[in-house]
mmCIF file of C-alpha atoms and ligand atoms in Angstrom:
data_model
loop_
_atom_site.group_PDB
_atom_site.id
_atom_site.type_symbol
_atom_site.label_atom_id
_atom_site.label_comp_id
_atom_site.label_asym_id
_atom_site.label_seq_id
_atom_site.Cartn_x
_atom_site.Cartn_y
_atom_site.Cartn_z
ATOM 1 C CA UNK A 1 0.959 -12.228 -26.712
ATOM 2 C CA UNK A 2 0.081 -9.240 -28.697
ATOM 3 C CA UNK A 3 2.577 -6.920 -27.000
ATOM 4 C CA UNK A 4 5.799 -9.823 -27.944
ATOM 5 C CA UNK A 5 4.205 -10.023 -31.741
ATOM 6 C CA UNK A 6 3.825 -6.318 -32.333
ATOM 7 C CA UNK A 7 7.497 -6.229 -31.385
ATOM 8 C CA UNK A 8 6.833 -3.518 -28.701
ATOM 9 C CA UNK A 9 8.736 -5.172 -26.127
ATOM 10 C CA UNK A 10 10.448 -2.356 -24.122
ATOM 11 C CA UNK A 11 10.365 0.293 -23.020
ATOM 12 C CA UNK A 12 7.675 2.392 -23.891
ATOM 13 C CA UNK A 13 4.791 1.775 -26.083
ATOM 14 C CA UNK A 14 0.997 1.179 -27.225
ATOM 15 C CA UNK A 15 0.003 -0.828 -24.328
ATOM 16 C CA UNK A 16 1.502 1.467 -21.132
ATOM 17 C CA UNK A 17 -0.254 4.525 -22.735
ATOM 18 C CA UNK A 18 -3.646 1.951 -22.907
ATOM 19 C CA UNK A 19 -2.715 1.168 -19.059
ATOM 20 C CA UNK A 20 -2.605 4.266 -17.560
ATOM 21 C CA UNK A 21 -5.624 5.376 -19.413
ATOM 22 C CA UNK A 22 -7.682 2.322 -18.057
ATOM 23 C CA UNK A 23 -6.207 2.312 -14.535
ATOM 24 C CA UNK A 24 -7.129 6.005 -14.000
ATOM 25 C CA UNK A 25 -10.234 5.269 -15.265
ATOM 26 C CA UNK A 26 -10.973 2.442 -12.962
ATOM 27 C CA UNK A 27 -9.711 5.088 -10.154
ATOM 28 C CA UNK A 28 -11.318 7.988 -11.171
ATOM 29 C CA UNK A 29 -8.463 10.228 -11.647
ATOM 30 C CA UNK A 30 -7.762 12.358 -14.372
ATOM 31 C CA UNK A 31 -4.141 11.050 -15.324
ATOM 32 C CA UNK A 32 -1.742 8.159 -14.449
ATOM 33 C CA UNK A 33 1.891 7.381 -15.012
ATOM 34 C CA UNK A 34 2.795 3.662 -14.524
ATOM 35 C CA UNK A 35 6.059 2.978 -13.077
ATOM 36 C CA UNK A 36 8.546 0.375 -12.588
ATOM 37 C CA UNK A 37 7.391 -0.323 -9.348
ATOM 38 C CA UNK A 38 5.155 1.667 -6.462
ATOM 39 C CA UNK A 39 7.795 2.664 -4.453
ATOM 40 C CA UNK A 40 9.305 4.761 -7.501
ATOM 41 C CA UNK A 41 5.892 6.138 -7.721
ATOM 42 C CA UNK A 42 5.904 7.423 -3.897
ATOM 43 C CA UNK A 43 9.602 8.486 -4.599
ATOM 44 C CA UNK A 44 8.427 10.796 -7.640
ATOM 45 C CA UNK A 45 5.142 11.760 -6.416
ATOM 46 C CA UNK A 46 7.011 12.805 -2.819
ATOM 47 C CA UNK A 47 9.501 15.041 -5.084
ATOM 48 C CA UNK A 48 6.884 16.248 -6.979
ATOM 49 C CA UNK A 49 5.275 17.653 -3.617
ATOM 50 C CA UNK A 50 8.444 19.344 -2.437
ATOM 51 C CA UNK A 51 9.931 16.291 -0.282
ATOM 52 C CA UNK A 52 13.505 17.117 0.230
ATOM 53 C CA UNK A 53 16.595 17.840 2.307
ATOM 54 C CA UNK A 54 15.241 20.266 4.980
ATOM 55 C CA UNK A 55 11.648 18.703 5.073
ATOM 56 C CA UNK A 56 9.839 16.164 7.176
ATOM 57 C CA UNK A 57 7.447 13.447 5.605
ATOM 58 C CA UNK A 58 4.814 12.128 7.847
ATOM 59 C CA UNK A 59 4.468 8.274 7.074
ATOM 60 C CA UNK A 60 2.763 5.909 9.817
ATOM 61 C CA UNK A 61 4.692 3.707 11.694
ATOM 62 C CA UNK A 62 2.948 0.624 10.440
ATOM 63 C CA UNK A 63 3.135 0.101 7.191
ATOM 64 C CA UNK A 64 6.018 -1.704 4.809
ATOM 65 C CA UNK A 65 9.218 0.298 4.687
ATOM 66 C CA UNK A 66 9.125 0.764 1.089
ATOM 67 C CA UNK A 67 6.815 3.946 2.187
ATOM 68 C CA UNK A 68 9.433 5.222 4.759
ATOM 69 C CA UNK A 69 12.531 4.820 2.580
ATOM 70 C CA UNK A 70 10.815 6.217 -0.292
ATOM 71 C CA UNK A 71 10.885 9.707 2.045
ATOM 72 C CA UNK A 72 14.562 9.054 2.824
ATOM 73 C CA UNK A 73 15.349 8.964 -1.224
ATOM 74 C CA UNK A 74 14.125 12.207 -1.460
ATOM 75 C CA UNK A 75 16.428 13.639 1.236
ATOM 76 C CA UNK A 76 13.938 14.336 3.355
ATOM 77 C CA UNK A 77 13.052 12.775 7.049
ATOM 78 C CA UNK A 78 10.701 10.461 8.646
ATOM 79 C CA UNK A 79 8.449 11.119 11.296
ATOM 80 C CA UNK A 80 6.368 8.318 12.435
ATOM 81 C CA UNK A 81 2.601 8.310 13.582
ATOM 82 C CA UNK A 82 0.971 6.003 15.281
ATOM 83 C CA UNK A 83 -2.252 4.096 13.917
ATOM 84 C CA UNK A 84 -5.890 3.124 15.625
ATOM 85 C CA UNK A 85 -6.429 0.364 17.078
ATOM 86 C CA UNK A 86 -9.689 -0.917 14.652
ATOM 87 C CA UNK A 87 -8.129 -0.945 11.071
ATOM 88 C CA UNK A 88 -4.405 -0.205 11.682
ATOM 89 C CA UNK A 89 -5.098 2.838 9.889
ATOM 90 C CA UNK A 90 -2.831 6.612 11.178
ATOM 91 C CA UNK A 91 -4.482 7.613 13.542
ATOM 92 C CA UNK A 92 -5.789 11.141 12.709
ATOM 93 C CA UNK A 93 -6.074 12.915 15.961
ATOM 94 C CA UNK A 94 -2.500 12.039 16.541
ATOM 95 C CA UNK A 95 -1.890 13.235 13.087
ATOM 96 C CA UNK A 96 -3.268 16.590 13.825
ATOM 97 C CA UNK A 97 -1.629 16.826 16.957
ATOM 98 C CA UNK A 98 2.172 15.713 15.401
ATOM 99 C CA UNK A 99 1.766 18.686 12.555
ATOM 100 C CA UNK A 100 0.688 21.423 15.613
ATOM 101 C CA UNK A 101 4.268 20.190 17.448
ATOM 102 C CA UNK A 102 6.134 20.113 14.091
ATOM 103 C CA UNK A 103 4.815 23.589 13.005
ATOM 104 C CA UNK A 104 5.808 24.872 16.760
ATOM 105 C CA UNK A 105 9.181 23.866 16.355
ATOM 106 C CA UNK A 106 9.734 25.306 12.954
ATOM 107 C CA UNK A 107 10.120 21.872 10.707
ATOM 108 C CA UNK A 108 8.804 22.274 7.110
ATOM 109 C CA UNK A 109 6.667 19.414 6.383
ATOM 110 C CA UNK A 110 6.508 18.803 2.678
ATOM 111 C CA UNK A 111 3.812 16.234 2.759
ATOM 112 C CA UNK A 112 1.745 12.804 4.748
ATOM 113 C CA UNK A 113 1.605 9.889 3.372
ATOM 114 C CA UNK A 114 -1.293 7.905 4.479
ATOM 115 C CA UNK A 115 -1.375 4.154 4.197
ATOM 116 C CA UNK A 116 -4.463 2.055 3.214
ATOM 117 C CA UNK A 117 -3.744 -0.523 5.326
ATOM 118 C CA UNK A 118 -4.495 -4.030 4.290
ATOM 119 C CA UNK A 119 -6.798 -2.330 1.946
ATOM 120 C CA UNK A 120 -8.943 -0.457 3.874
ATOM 121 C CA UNK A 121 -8.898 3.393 3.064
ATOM 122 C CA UNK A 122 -7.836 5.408 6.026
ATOM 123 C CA UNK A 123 -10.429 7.594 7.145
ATOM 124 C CA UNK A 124 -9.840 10.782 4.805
ATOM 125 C CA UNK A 125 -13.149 12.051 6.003
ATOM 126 C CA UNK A 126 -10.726 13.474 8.851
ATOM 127 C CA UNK A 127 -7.574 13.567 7.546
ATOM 128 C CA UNK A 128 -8.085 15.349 4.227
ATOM 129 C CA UNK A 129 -9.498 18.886 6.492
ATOM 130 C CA UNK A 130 -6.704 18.342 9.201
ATOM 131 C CA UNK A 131 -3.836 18.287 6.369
ATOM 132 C CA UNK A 132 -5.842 21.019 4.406
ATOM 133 C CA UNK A 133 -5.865 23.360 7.564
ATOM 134 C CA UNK A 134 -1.871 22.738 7.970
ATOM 135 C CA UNK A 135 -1.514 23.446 4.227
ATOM 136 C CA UNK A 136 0.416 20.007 3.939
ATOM 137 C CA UNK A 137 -0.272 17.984 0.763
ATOM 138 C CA UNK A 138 -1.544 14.631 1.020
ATOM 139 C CA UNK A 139 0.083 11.359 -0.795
ATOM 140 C CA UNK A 140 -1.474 8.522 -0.505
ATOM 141 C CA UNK A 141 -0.275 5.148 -0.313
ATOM 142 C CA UNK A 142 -2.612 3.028 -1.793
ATOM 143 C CA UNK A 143 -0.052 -0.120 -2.932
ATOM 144 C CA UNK A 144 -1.832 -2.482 -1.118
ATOM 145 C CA UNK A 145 -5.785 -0.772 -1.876
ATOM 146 C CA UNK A 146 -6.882 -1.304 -5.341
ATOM 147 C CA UNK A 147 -10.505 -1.998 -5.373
ATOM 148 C CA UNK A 148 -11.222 -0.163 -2.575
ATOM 149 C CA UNK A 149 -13.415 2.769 -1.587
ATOM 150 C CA UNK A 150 -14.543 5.139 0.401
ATOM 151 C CA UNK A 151 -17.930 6.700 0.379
ATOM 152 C CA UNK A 152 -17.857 5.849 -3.438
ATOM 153 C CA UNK A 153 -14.339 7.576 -3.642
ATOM 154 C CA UNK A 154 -11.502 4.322 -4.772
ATOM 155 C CA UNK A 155 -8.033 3.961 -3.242
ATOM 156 C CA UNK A 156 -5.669 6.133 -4.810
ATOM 157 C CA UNK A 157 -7.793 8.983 -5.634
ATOM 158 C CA UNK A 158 -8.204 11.015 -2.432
ATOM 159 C CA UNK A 159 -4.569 12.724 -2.127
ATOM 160 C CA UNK A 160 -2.741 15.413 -4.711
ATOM 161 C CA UNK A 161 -1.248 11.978 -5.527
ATOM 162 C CA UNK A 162 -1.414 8.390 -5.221
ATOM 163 C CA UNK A 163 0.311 5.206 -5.440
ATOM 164 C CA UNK A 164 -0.803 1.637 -6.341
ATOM 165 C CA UNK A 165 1.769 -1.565 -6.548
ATOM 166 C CA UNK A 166 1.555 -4.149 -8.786
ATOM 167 C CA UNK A 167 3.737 -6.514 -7.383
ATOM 168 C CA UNK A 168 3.464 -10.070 -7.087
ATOM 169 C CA UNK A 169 1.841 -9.793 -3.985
ATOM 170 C CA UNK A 170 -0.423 -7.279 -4.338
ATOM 171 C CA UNK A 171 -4.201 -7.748 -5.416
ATOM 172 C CA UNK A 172 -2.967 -7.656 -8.857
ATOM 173 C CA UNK A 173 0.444 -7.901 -10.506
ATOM 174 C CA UNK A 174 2.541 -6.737 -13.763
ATOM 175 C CA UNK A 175 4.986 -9.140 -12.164
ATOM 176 C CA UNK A 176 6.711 -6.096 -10.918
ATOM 177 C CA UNK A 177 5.340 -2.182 -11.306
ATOM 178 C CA UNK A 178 3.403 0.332 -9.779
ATOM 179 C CA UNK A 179 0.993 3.867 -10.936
ATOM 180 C CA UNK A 180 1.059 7.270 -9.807
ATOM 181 C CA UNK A 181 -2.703 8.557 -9.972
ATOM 182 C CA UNK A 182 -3.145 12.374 -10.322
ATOM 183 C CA UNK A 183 -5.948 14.544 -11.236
ATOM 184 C CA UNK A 184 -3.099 17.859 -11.793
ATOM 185 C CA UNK A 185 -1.823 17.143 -15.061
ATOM 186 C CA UNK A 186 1.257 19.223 -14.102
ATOM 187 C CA UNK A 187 2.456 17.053 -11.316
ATOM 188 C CA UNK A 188 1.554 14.232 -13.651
ATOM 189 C CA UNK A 189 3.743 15.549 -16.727
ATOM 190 C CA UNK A 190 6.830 16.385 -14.065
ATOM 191 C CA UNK A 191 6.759 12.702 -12.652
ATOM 192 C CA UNK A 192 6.666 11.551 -16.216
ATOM 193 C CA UNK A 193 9.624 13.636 -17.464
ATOM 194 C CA UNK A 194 11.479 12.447 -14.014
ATOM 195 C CA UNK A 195 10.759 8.749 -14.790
ATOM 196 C CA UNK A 196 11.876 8.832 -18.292
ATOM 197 C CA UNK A 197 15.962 10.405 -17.159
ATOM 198 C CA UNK A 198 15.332 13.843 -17.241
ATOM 199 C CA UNK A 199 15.609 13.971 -20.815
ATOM 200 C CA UNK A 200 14.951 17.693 -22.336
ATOM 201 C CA UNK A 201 12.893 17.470 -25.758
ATOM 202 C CA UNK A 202 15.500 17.831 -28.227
ATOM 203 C CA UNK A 203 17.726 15.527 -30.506
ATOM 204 C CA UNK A 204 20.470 15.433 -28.388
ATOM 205 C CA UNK A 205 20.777 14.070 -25.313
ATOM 206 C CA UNK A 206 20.532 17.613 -22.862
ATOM 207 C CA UNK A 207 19.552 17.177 -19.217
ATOM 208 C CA UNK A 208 19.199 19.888 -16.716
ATOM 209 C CA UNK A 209 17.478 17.433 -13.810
ATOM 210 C CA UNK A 210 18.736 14.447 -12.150
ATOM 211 C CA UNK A 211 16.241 12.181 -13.625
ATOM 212 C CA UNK A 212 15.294 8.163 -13.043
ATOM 213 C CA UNK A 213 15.298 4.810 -15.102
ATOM 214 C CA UNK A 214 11.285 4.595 -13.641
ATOM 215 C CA UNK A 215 8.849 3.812 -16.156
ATOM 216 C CA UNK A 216 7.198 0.360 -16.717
ATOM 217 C CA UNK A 217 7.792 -1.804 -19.505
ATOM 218 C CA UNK A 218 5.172 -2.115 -22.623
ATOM 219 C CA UNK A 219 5.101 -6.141 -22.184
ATOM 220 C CA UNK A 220 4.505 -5.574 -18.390
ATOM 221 C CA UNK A 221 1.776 -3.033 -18.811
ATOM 222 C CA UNK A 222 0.259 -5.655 -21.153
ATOM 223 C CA UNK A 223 0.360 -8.120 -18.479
ATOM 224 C CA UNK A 224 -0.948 -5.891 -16.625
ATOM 225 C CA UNK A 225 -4.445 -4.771 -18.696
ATOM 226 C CA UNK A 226 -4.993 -8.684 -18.569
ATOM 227 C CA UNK A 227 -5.149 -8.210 -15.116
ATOM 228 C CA UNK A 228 -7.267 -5.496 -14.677
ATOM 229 C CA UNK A 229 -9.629 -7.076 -16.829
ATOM 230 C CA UNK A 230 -10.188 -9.923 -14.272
ATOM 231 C CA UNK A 231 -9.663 -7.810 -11.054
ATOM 232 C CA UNK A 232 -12.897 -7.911 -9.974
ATOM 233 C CA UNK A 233 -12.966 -11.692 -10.152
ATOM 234 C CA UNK A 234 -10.133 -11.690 -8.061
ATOM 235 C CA UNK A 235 -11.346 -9.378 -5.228
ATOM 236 C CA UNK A 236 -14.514 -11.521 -5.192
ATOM 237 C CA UNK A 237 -12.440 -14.318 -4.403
ATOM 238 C CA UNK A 238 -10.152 -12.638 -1.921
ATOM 239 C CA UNK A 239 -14.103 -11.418 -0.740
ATOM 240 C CA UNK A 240 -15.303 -15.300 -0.257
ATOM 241 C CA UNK A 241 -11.954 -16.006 1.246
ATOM 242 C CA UNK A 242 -12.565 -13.516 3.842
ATOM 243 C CA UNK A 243 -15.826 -14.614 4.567
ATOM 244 C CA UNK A 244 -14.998 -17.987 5.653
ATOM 245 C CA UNK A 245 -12.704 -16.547 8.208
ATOM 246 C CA UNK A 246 -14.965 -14.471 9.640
ATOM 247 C CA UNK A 247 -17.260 -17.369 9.857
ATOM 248 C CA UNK A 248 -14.443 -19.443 11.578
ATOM 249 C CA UNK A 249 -13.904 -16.938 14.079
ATOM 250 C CA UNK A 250 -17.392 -15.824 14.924
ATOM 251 C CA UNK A 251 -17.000 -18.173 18.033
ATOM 252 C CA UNK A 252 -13.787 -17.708 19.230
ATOM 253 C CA UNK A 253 -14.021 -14.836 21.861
ATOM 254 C CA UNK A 254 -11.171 -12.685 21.684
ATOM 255 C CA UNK A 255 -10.240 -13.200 18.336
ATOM 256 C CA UNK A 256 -11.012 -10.173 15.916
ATOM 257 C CA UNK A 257 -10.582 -9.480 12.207
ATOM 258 C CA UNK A 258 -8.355 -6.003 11.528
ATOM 259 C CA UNK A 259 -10.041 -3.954 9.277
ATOM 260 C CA UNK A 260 -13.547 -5.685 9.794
ATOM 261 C CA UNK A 261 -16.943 -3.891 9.730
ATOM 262 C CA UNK A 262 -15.782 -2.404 6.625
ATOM 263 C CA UNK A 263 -16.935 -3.876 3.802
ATOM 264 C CA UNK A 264 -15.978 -1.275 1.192
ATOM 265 C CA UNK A 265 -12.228 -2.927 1.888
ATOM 266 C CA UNK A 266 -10.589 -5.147 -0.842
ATOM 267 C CA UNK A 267 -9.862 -7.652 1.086
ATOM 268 C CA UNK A 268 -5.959 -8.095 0.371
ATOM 269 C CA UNK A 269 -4.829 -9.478 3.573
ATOM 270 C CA UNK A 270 -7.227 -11.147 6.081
ATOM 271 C CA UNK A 271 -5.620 -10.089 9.758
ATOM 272 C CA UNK A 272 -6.994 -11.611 13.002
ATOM 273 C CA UNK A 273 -6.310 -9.670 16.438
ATOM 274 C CA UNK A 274 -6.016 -11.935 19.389
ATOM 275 C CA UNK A 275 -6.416 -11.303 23.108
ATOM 276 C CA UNK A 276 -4.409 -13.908 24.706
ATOM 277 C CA UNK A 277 -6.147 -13.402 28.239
ATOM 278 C CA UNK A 278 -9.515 -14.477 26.290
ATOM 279 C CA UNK A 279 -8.304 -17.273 23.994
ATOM 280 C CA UNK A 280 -5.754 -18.669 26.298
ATOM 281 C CA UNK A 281 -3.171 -18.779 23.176
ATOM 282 C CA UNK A 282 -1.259 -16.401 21.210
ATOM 283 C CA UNK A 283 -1.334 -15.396 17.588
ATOM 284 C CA UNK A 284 2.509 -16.599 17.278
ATOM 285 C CA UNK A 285 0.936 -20.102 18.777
ATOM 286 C CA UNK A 286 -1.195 -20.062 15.968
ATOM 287 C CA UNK A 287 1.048 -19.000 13.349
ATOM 288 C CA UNK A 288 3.996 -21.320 14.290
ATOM 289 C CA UNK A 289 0.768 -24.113 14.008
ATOM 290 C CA UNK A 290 -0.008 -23.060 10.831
ATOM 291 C CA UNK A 291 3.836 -22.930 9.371
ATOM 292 C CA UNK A 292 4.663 -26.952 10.654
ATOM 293 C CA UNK A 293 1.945 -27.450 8.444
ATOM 294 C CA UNK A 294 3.331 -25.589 5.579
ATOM 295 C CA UNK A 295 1.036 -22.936 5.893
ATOM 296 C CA UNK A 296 2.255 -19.370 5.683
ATOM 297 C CA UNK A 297 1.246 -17.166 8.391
ATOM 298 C CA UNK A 298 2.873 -14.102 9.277
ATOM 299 C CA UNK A 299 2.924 -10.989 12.170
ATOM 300 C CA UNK A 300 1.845 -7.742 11.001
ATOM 301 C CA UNK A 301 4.232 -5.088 9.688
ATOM 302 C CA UNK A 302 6.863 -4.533 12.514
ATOM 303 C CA UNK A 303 6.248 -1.291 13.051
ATOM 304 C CA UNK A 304 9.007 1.525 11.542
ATOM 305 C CA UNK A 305 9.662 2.834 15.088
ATOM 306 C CA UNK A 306 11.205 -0.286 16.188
ATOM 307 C CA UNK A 307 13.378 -0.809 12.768
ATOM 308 C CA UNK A 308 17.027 -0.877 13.380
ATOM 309 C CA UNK A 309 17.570 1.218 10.516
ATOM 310 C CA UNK A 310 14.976 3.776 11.378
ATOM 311 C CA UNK A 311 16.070 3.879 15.498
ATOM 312 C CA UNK A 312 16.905 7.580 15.015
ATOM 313 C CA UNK A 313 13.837 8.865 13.659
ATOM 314 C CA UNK A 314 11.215 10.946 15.120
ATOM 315 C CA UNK A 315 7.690 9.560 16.061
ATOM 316 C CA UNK A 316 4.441 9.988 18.040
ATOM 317 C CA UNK A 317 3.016 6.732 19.410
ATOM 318 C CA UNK A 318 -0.404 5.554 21.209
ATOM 319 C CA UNK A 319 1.082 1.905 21.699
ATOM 320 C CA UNK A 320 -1.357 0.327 18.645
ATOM 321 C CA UNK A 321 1.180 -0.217 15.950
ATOM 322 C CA UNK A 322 2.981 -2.286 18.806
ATOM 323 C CA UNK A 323 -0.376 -3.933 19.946
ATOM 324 C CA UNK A 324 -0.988 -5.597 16.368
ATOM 325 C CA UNK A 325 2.562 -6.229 15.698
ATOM 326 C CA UNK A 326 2.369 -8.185 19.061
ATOM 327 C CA UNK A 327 -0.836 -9.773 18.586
ATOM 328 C CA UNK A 328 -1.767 -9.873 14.972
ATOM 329 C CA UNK A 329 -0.974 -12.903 12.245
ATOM 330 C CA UNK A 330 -2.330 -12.772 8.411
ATOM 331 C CA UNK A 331 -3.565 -15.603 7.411
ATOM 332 C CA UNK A 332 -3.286 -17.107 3.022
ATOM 333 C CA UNK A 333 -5.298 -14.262 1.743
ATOM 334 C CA UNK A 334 -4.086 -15.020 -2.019
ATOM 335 C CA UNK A 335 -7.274 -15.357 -4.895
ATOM 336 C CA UNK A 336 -5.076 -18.212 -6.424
ATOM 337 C CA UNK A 337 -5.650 -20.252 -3.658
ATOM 338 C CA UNK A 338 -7.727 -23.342 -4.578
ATOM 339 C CA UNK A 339 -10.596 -24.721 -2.947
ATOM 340 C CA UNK A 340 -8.934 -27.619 -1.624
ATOM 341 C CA UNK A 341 -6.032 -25.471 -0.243
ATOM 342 C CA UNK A 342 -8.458 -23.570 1.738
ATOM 343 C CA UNK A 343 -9.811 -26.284 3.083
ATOM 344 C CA UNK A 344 -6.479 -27.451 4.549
ATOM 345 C CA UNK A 345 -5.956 -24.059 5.624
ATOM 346 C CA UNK A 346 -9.618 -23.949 7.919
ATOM 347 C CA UNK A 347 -9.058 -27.705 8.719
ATOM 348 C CA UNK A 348 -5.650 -26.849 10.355
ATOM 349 C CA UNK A 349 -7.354 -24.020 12.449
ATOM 350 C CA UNK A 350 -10.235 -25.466 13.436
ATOM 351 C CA UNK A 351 -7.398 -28.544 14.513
ATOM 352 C CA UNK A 352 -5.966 -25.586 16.896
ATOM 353 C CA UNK A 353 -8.987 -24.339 18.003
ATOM 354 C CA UNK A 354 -10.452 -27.291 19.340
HETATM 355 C C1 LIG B 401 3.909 -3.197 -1.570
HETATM 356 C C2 LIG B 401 3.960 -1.883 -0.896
HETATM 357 C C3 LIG B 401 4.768 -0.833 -1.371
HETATM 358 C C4 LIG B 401 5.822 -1.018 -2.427
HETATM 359 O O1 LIG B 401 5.380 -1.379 -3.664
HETATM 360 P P1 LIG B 401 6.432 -2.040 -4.700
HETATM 361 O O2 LIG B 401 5.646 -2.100 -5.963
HETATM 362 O O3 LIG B 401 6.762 -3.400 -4.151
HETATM 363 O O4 LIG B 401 7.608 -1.153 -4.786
HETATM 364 C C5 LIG B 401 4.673 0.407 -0.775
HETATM 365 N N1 LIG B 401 3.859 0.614 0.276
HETATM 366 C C6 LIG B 401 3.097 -0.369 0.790
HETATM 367 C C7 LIG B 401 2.210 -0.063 1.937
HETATM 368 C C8 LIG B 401 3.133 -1.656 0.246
HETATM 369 O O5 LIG B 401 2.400 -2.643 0.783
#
């Protein structure tokens, strides 16, 4: 209400600048630049790195393809790794071993973009020294990771850049926006002057860039400080939420949650795993249970690999991206669910299970 009666509506203005400073704070980096959305942020953050025509981008092949197209925007290719099989995470060995084959044919690869998938951080013990040693730059795509950590380290901090989302289905929401998270002030300040059209510091209008239409609105950054302000509330929830599935599940053999065993994730989407030759039914049987009931329930990301639009594109696969597309469903996962909404939601499983 403050940002409508100060009359700061758009574009730019008290409240973005109060954002950024809170939301790298809350990360830990030194600087942030919120966007219109995250996948502007991995689009300026990936040019900001050197992505271009001539260059590869390593992305995994299970994640959303905001992550993959943003590589394609820059002019730059694709390749696709594969992920492991405990958190859907890239799988690092197969990282290390894709950037020895691309370096032995010659490609130039301008960056890897690791995924924190579901909101657990990948496992940048490894993969930070194996990019390091290939002298390939790390962005990290942390839309879906806010809250999380690492060994005390939080999502979005442990690349040259990262990326959170803020849309409306994320942890937290500005209705529609994203941050780029930097601790070089440089890459920072070029993303900025990309985001804002290219726009040279004089008078007149002089541009020697293409630039973009990128940055986030003051009202929207004002929606989202309110949000911040109660994001721990809301991961506790998402926390309980995930709880009570684990508790549903303890006693159903072959059914496992994605991402479990780690409890420094932030608990955005709760993913079960299901071995049909131990539970005698499929995830699909479950989620087409759950969706006559008016419950949403939903596969995994279909991996990039198998994306009509992405058929061409390289990639170095283990089989696990197609494992959890096959056999994974994520169940309401939402901190605005009510406590009589979860209820239905257990009731209707427990109806399957027995
Ligand atoms: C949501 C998401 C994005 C895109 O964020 P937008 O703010 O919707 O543009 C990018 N990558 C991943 C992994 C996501 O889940």
């Amino acid at each position: 209400m403050a940002a409508i009666r100060s009359g700061w509506v758009a574009p730019l203005g008290p409240e973005v600048d109060a954002f950024e400073t809170e939301m790298a704070r809350r990360v830990g980096t030194r600087y942030a630049l919120a966007t219109s959305s995250g996948t502007a942020a991995l689009h300026l953050a990936l040019l900001a790195v050197g992505a271009g025509p001539g260059t590869v981008v390593v992305v995994p092949t299970l994640t959303f393809a905001a992550t993959a197209n943003a590589v394609v925007y820059t002019g730059a290719e694709p390749v696709f790794v594969d992920c492991e099989p405990a958190t859907g995470n890239i799988d690092v060995p197969l990282l290390a071993d894709l950037l020895d084959r691309l370096s032995a044919t010659g490609r130039r690869v301008a960056a890897v973009v690791p995924v924190d998938m579901f909101g657990v951080c990948a496992d940048y013990d490894a993969l930070l020294p194996v990019c390091a040693a290939a002298g390939v730059p790390v962005v990290e795509d942390a839309a879906e990771a806010l809250g999380a950590t690492r060994r005390g380290r939080s999502a979005g901090a442990f690349g040259r850049a990262g990326v959170l989302s803020f849309n409306g289905n994320k942890v937290m929401t500005t209705s529609g926006g994203g941050m780029l998270l930097s601790d070089d002030g440089e890459l920072v300040a070029r993303c900025r002057y990309l985001a804002t059209q290219a726009r040279q510091p004089v008078l007149h209008y002089e541009h020697t860039d293409i630039g973009y239409n990128y940055r986030l609105s003051n009202l929207l950054a004002a929606l989202g400080r309110a949000q911040l302000h109660r994001l721990d509330s809301m991961l506790s929830r998402r926390r309980a939420l995930r709880e009570r599935y684990t508790k549903l599940f303890a006693a159903v053999p072959g059914v496992r949650l994605l991402g479990d065993g780690d409890p420094t994730g932030n608990c955005w989407l709760t993913t079960i795993v299901v071995d049909p030759d131990r539970t005698g039914w499929t995830a699909a049987r479950l989620g087409a249970h759950l969706n006559a009931r008016d419950i949403e329930a939903r596969p995994v990301w279909k991996p990039m690999h198998l994306q009509p639009v992405y058929r061409a594109a390289d990639a170095l696969l283990n089989g696990t991206a197609e494992h959890l597309f096959d056999n994974g469903l994520t169940l309401p996962s939402g901190s605005a669910l009510g406590a009589d909404q979860v209820d239905r939601v257990t009731t209707a499983i427990e109806e399957f299970l027995g």
